[in-house]
Coordinates of C-alpha atoms and ligand atoms in Angstrom, one line a residue:
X28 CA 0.0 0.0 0.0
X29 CA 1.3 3.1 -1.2
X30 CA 0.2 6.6 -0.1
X31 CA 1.4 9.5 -1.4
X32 CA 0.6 12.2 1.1
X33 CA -0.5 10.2 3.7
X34 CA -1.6 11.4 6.9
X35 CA -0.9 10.8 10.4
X36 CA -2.9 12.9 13.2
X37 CA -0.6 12.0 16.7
X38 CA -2.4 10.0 19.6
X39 CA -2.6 12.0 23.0
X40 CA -4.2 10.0 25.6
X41 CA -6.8 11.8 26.2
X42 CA -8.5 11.4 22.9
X43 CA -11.0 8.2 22.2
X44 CA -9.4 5.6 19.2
X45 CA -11.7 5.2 16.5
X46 CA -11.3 2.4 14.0
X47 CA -12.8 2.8 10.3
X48 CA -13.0 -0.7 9.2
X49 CA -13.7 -1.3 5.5
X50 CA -13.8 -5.5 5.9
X51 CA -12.1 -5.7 2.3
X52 CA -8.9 -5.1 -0.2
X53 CA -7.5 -1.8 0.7
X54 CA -7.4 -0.6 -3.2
X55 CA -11.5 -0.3 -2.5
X56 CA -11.5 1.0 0.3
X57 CA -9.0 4.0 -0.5
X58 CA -11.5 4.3 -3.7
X59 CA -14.3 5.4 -1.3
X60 CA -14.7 8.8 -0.7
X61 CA -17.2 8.5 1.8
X62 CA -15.1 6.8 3.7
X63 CA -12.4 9.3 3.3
X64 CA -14.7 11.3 4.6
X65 CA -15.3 10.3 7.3
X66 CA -11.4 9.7 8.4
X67 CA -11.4 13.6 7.8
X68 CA -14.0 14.5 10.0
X69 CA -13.1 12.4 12.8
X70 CA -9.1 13.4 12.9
X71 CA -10.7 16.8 12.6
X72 CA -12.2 16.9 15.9
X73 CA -9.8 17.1 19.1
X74 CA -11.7 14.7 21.2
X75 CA -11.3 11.2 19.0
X76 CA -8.7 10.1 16.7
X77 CA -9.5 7.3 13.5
X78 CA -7.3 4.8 12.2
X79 CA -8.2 3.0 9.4
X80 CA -8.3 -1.0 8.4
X81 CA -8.4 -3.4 5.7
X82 CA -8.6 -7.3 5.3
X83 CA -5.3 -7.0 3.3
X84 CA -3.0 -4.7 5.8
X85 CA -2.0 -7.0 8.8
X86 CA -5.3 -9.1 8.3
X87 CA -7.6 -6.4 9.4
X88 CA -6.4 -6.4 13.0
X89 CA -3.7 -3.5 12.9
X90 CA -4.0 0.0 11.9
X91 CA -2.7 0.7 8.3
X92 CA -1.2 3.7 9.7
X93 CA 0.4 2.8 13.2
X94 CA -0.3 -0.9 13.2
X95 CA -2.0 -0.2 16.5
X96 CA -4.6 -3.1 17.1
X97 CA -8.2 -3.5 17.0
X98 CA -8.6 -4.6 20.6
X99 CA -7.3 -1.1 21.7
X100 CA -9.6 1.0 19.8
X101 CA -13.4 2.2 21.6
X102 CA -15.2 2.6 18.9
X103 CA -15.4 0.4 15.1
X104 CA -17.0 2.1 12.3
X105 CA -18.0 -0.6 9.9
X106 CA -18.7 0.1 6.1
X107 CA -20.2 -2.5 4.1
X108 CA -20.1 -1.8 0.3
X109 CA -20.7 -5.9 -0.5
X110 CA -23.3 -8.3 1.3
X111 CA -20.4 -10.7 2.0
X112 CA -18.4 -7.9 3.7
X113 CA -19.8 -8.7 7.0
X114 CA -18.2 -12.1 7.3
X115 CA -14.8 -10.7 7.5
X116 CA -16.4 -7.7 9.6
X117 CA -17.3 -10.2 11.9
X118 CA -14.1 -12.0 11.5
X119 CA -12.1 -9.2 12.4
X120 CA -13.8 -8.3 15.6
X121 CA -14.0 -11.6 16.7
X122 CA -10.0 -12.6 16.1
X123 CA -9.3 -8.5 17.1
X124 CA -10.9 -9.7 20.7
X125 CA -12.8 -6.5 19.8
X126 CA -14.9 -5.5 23.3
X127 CA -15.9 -1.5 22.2
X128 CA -19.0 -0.3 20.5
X129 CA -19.7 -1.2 16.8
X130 CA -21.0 0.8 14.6
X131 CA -22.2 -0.5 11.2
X132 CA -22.8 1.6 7.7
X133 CA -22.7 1.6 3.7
X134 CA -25.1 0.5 1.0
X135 CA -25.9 -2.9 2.7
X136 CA -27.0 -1.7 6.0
X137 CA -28.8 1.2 3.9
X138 CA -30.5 -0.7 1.7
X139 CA -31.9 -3.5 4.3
X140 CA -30.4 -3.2 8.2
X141 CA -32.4 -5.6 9.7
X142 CA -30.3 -9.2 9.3
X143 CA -27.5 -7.2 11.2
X144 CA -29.3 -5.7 13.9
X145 CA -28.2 -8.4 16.2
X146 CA -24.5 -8.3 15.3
X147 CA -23.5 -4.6 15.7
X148 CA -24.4 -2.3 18.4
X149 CA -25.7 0.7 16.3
X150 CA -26.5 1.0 12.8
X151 CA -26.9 4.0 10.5
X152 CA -29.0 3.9 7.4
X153 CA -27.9 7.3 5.2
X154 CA -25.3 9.6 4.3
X155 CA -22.6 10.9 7.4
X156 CA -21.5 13.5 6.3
X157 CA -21.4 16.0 9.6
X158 CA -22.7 14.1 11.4
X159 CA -20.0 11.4 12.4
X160 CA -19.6 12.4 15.8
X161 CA -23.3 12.5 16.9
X162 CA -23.0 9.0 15.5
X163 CA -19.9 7.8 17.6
X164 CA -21.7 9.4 20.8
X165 CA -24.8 7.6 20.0
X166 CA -27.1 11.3 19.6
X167 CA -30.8 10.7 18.9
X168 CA -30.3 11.7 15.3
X169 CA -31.7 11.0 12.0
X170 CA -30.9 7.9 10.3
X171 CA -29.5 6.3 13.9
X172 CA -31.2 2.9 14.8
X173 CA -33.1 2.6 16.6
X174 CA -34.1 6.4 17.3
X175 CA -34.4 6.7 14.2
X176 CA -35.8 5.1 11.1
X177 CA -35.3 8.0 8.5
X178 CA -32.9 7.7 5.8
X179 CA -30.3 10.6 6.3
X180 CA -29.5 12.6 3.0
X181 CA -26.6 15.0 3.3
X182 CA -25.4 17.8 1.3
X183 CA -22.3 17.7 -1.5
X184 CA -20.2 20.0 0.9
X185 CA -16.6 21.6 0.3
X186 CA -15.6 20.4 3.5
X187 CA -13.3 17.7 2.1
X188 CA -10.6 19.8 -0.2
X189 CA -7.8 17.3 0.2
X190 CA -7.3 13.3 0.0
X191 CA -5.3 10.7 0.4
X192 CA -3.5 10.0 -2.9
X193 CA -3.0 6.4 -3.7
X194 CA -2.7 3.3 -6.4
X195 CA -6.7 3.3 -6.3
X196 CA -9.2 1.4 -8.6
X197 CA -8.7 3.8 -10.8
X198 CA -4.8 3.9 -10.9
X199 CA -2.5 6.9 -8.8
X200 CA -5.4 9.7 -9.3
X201 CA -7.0 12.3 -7.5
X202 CA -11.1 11.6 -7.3
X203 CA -13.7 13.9 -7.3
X204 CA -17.8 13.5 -6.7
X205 CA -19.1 15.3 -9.3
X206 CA -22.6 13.7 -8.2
X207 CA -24.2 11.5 -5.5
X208 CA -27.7 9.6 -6.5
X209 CA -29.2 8.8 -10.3
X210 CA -31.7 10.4 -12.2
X211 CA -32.5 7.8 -14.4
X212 CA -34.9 4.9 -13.6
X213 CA -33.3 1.4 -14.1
X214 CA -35.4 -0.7 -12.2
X215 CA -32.8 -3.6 -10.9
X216 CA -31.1 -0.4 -9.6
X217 CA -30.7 0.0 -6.0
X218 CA -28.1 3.0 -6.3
X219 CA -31.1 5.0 -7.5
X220 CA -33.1 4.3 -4.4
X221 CA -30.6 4.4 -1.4
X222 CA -29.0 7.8 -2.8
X223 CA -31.6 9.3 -4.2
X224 CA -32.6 12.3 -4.8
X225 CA -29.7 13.1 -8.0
X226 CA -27.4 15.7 -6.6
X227 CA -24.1 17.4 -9.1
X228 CA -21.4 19.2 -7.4
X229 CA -20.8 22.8 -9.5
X230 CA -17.8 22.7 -12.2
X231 CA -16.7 25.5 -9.8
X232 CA -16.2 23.8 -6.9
X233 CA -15.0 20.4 -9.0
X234 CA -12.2 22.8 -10.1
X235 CA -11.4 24.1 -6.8
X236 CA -10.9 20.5 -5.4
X237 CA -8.7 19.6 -8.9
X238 CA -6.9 23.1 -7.7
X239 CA -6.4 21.9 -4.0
X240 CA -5.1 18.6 -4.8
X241 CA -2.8 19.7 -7.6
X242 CA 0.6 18.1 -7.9
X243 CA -0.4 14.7 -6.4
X244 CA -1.3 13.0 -9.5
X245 CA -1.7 14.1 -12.6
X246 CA -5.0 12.1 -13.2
X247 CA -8.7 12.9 -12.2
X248 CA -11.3 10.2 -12.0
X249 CA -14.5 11.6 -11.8
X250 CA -17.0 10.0 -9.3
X251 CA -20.8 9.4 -9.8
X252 CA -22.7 6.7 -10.9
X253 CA -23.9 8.3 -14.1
X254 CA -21.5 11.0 -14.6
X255 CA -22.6 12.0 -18.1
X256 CA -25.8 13.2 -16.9
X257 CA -23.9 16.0 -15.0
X258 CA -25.9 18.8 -16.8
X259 CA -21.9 20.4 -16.8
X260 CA -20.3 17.2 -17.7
X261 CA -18.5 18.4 -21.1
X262 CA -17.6 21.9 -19.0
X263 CA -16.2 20.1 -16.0
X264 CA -14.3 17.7 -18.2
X265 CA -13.1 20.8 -20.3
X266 CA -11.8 22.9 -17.3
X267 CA -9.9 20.3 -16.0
X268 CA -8.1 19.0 -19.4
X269 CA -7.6 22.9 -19.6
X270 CA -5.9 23.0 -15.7
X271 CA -3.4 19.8 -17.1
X272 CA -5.1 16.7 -16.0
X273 CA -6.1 14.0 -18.1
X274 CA -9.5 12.8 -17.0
X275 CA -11.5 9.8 -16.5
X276 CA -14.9 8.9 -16.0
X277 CA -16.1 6.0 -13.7
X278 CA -18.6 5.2 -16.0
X279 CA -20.1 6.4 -19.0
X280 CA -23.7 5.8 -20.9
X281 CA -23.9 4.6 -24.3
X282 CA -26.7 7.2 -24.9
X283 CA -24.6 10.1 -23.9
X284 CA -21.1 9.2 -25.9
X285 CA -21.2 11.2 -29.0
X286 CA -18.6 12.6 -31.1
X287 CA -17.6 15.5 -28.9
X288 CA -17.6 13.8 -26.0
X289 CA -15.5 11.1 -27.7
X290 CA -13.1 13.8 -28.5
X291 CA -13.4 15.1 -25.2
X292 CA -12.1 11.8 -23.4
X293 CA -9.8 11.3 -26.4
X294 CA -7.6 9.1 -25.0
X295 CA -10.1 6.0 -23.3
X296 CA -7.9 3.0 -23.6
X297 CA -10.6 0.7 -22.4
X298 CA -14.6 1.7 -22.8
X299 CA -16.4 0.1 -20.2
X300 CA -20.5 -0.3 -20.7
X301 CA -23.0 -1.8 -19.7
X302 CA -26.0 -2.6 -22.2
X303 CA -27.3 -5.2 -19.3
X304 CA -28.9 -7.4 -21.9
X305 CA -28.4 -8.6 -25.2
X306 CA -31.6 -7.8 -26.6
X307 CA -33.8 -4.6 -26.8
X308 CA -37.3 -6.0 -25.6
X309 CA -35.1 -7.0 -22.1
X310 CA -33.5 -3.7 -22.0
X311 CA -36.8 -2.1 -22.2
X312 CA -38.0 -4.5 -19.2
X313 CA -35.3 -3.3 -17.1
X314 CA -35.7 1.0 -18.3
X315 CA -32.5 0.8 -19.5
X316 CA -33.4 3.5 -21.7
X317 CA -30.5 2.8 -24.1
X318 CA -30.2 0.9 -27.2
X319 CA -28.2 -1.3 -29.2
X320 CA -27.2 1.0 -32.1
X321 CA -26.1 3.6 -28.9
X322 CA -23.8 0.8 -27.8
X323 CA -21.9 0.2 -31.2
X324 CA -22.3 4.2 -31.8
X325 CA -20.0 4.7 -29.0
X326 CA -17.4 1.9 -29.5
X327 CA -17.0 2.9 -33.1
X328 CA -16.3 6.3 -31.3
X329 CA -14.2 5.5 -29.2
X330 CA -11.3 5.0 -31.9
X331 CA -8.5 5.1 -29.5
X332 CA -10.4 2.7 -27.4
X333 CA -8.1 -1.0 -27.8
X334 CA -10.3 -3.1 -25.1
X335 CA -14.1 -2.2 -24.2
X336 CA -15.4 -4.1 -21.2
X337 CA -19.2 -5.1 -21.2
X338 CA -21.0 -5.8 -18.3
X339 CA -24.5 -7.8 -18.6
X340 CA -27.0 -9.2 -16.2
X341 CA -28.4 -12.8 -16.4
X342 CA -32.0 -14.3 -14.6
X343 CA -34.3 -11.5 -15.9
X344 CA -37.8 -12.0 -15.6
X345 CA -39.2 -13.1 -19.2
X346 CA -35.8 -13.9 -20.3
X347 CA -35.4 -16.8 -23.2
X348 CA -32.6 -18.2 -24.6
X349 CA -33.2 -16.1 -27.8
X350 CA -32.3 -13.3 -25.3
X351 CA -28.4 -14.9 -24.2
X352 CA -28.5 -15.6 -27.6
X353 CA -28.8 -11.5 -28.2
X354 CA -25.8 -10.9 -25.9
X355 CA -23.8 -13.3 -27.6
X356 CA -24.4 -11.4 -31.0
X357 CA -23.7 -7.9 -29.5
X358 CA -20.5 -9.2 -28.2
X359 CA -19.5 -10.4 -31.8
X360 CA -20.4 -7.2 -33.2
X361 CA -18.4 -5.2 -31.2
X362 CA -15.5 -7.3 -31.4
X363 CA -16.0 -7.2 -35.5
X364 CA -15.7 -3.3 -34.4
X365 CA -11.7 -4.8 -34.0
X366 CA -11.9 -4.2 -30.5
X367 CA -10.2 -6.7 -27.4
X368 CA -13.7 -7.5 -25.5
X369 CA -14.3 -8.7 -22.4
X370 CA -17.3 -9.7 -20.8
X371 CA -18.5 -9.7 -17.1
X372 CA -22.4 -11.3 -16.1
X373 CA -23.8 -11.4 -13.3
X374 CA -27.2 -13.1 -12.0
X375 CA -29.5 -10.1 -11.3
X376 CA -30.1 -10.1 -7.4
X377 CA -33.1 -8.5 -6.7
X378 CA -32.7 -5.9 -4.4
X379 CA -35.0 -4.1 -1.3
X380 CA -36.3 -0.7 -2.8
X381 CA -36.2 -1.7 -6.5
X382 CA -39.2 -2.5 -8.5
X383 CA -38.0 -5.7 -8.9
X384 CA -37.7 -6.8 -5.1
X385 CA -41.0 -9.0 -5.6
X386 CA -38.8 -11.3 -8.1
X387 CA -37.1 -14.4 -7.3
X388 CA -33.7 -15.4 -7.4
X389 CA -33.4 -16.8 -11.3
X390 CA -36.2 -14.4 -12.3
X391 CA -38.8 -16.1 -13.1
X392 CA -42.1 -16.3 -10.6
X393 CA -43.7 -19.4 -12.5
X394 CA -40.2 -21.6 -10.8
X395 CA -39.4 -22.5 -7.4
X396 CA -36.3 -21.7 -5.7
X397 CA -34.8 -25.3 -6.8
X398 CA -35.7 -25.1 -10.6
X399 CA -34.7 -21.4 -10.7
X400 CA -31.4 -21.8 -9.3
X401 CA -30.8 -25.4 -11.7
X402 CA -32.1 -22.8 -14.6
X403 CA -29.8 -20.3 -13.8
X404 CA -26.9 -22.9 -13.7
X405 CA -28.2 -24.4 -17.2
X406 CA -27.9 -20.4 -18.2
X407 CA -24.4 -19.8 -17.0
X408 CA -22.7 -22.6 -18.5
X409 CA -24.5 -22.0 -22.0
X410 CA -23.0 -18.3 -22.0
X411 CA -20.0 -19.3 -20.5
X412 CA -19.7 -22.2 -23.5
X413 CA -20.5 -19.5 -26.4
X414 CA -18.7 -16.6 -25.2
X415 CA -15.2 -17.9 -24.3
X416 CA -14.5 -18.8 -27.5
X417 CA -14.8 -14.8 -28.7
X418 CA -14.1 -12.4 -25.5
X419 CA -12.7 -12.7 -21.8
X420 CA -15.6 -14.2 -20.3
X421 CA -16.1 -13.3 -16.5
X422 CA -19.4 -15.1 -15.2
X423 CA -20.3 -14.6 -11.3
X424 CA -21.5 -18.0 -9.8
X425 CA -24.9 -18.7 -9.0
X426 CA -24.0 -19.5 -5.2
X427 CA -22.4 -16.5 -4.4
X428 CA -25.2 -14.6 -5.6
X429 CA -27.7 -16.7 -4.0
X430 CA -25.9 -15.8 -0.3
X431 CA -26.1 -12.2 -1.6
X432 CA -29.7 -12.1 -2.2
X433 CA -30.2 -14.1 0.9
X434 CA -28.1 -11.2 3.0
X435 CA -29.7 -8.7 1.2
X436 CA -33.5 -9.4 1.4
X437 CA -33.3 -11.4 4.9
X438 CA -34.7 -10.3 7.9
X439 CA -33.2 -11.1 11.9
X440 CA -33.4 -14.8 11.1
X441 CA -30.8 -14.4 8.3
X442 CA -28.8 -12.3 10.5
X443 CA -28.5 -15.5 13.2
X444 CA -26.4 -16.9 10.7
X445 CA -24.3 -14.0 10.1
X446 CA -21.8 -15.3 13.0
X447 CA -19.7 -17.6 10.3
X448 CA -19.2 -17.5 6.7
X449 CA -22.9 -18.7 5.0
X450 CA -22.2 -21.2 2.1
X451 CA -24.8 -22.1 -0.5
X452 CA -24.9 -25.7 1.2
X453 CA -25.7 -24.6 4.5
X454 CA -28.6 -21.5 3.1
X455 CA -30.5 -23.6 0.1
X456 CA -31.9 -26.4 2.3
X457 CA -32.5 -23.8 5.1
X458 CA -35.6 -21.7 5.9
X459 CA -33.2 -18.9 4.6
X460 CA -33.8 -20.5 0.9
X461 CA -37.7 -18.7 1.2
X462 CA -35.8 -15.2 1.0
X463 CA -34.9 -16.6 -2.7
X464 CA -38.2 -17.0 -3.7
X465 CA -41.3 -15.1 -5.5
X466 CA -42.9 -12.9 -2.9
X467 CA -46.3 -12.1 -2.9
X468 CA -46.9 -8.6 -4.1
X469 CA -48.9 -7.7 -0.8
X470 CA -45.5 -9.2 1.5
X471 CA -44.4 -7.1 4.2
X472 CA -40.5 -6.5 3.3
X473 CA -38.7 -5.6 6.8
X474 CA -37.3 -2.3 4.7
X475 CA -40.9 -1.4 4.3
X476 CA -40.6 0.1 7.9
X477 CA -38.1 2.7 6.7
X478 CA -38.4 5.7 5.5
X479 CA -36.9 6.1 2.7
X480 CA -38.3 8.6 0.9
X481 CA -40.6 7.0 -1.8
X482 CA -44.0 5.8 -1.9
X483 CA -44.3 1.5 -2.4
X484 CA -46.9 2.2 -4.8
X485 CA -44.7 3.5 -7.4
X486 CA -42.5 0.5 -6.8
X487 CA -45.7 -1.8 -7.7
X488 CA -46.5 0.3 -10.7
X489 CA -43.6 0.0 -12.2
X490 CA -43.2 -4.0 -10.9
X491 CA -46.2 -4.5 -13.1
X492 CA -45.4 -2.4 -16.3
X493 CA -42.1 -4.4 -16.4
X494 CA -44.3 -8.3 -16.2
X495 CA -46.1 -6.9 -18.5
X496 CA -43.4 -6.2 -21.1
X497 CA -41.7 -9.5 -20.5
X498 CA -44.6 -11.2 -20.7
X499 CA -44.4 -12.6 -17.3
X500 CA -47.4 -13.9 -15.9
X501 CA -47.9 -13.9 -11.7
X502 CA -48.7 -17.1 -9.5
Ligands
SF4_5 S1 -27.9 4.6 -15.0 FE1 -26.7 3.3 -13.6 S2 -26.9 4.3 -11.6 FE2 -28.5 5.2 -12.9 S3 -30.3 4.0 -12.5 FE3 -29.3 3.1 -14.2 S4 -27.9 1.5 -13.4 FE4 -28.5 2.8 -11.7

């Protein structure tokens, strides 16, 4: 782990240790600017002091910064980004001898806190921003379980100028949130829901963090999930090229890559998209709202472009096998584009807060959990059998996914599990195997009891119009 300015506030005894755990790789972690975040605000205050830790720096049980360990810290601030985070969270505390209070965030805990209720002391569904030490000091405040139930939204804020620099996801590169949420309305999407509503950060005050952090790298990677809605994308991309970085976008829409923009990002050695599914009538199922023609548009765009990386989704409702037949095609094409392709699918886990959280695992409500999981298997190897032989085929496996729906749609009974690592043998002959499983559209989710800043009838609405389209007919 190399960091380039890195930063070391000095323990006085008096002040309370805080540990920041992020229970994976460090190159992830570092990536998070939330979690950066956070480090800031607590090392800003004179009462506590945070050190940080990762599963690959001494385990997860020292300090990346003084190798201090976990048992000597008061207080663990949890993140977790992935489902299957919380095995090594628990991991760590329990090898760490951990005795403090634990405090558990991120997207998982946001988008469904209840199967980790019992394991940490506190959880804290929202966005911390400025509020991190009401959260350490357990303050009745929004977005605190229990006092409160309330997803927290926070403002973009300046508060943050400068990072830590380091070999992050996206290389040595200084990031910048241009924009927190989505506007647009993919329905397997859960990004859209847990940081909604769509929020940009001014080209103004991108530039003055570019300005603040200039020196340490000479490369900006700019943050949101859909960046190229920015309504100042092209300006904020053009100020910085015109302050001497080259720049980067973490991901960009078919839709929104024309030739301008193309010449803006000039020199994209790999174009990563994500067309979800091979064919149109499944694309319009899911609202991805682009099309196929967008797709080669922008690779034949992209001229400098030697690799583009495709990511699709697998265990739609109403998918056929004329549909992985669609994928297969659009991979050919782009690669008769004389492009390098590689390919990543994953099963679509159905998440809380999406319109698709009635679906089963596998996708389709006619199955039970044992025929959609066989059929999901029967799908994996066909693609895996057609596709290797013309791109870098990366298929997730249908067990791992299974645990991740299971963690993310469970309630307190999942969470009794939660104490050791839950395999697909243990969950699918298990009660837990029901959270896999068609629900009822009049179930009572455990998220239902948050408040999260939409109405459940939308959610049904749009549930329905999407059946309808694929031609999915309800037990
Ligand atoms: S564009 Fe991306 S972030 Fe936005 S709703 Fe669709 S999948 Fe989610």
């Amino acid at each position: 782990m190399k960091e380039f300015n890195p930063f070391f506030k000095k323990f006085s005894k008096k002040q309370e240790r805080v540990a920041l755990v992020y229970p994976n790789r460090y190159v992830g972690g570092i990536t998070n600017l939330g979690l950066q975040r956070i480090y800031f605000e607590i090392n800003s205050t004179q009462k506590y002091m945070a050190e940080r830790f990762y599963t690959d720096v001494f385990d997860g049980l020292k300090s990346a910064e003084s190798a201090s360990h976990i048992s000597s810290f008061s207080t663990a601030l949890i993140s977790l980004q992935y489902e299957e985070d919380v095995f090594n969270a628990v991991r760590i505390l329990k090898e760490g001898k951990f005795r403090g209070k634990t405090i558990a965030g991120g997207p998982c805990v946001i988008q469904n806190p209840f199967p980790f209720a019992e394991i940490f002391d506190r959880l804290f569904i929202g966005e911390a921003e400025n509020v991190v030490e009401e959260i350490i000091e357990d303050r009745r405040i929004e977005g605190l379980m229990p006092f409160s139930s309330k997803r927290r939204i926070a403002e973009l804020d300046l508060k943050m100028k400068s990072q830590i620099i380091s070999e992050n996801a996206y290389g040595k590169s200084i990031l910048i949130e241009i924009g927190r949420g989505c506007p647009r309305g993919c329905r397997f999407c859960i990004v859209r829901q847990i940081y909604s509503p769509a929020r940009w950060r001014s080209a103004d005050e991108v530039a003055e963090i570019a300005e603040e952090n200039r020196g340490l790298a000479e490369k900006i990677a700019i943050i949101s999930p859909s960046p190229t809605d920015h309504p100042e994308f092209r300006d904020i991309v053009q100020q910085l090229k015109d302050m001497g970085f080259s720049v980067s976008p973490s991901s960009l829409r078919a839709d929104r890559f024309d030739e301008e923009m193309a010449e803006l990002l000039g020199d994209i050695r790999t174009l990563t998209l994500a067309p979800e599914t091979g064919s149109e009538r499944l694309r319009e199922v899911v609202n991805k709202g682009i099309s196929q023609e967008d797709i080669l548009n922008a690779v034949e765009l992209a001229e400098n472009a030697e690799r583009v990386k495709l990511y699709f989704m697998f265990g739609l409702p109403g998918e056929r096998y004329e549909d992985l037949d669609a994928i297969i095609r659009l991979v050919e094409k782009v690669r008769g584009l004389g492009k390098r392709v590689s390919v990543s699918i994953n099963p679509l886990v159905p998440k809380p807060h999406t319109p698709f959280q009635w679906l089963p695992y596998g996708g389709d409500p006619g199955r039970n959990v044992e025929e959609n999981i066989n059929e999901l298997k029967r799908k994996r190897k066909y693609l895996i059998s057609r596709l290797r032989k013309i791109a870098g085929t990366d298929v997730e496996s249908i067990e791992r996914f299974a645990v991740q729906t299971i963690i993310s749609r469970g309630d307190g009974r999942v969470g009794m599990h939660l104490d050791r690592k839950l395999t697909f043998s243990r969950i699918v002959r298990s009660e837990l195997a029901d959270f896999l499983d068609f629900q009822p559209l009049d179930q009572e989710f455990p998220w239902d009891r948050l408040n999260m800043g939409y109405r459940k009838s939308r959610l049904v609405r749009e549930f329905e119009m999407a059946m309808e389209i694929a031609e999915v007919e309800l037990p």
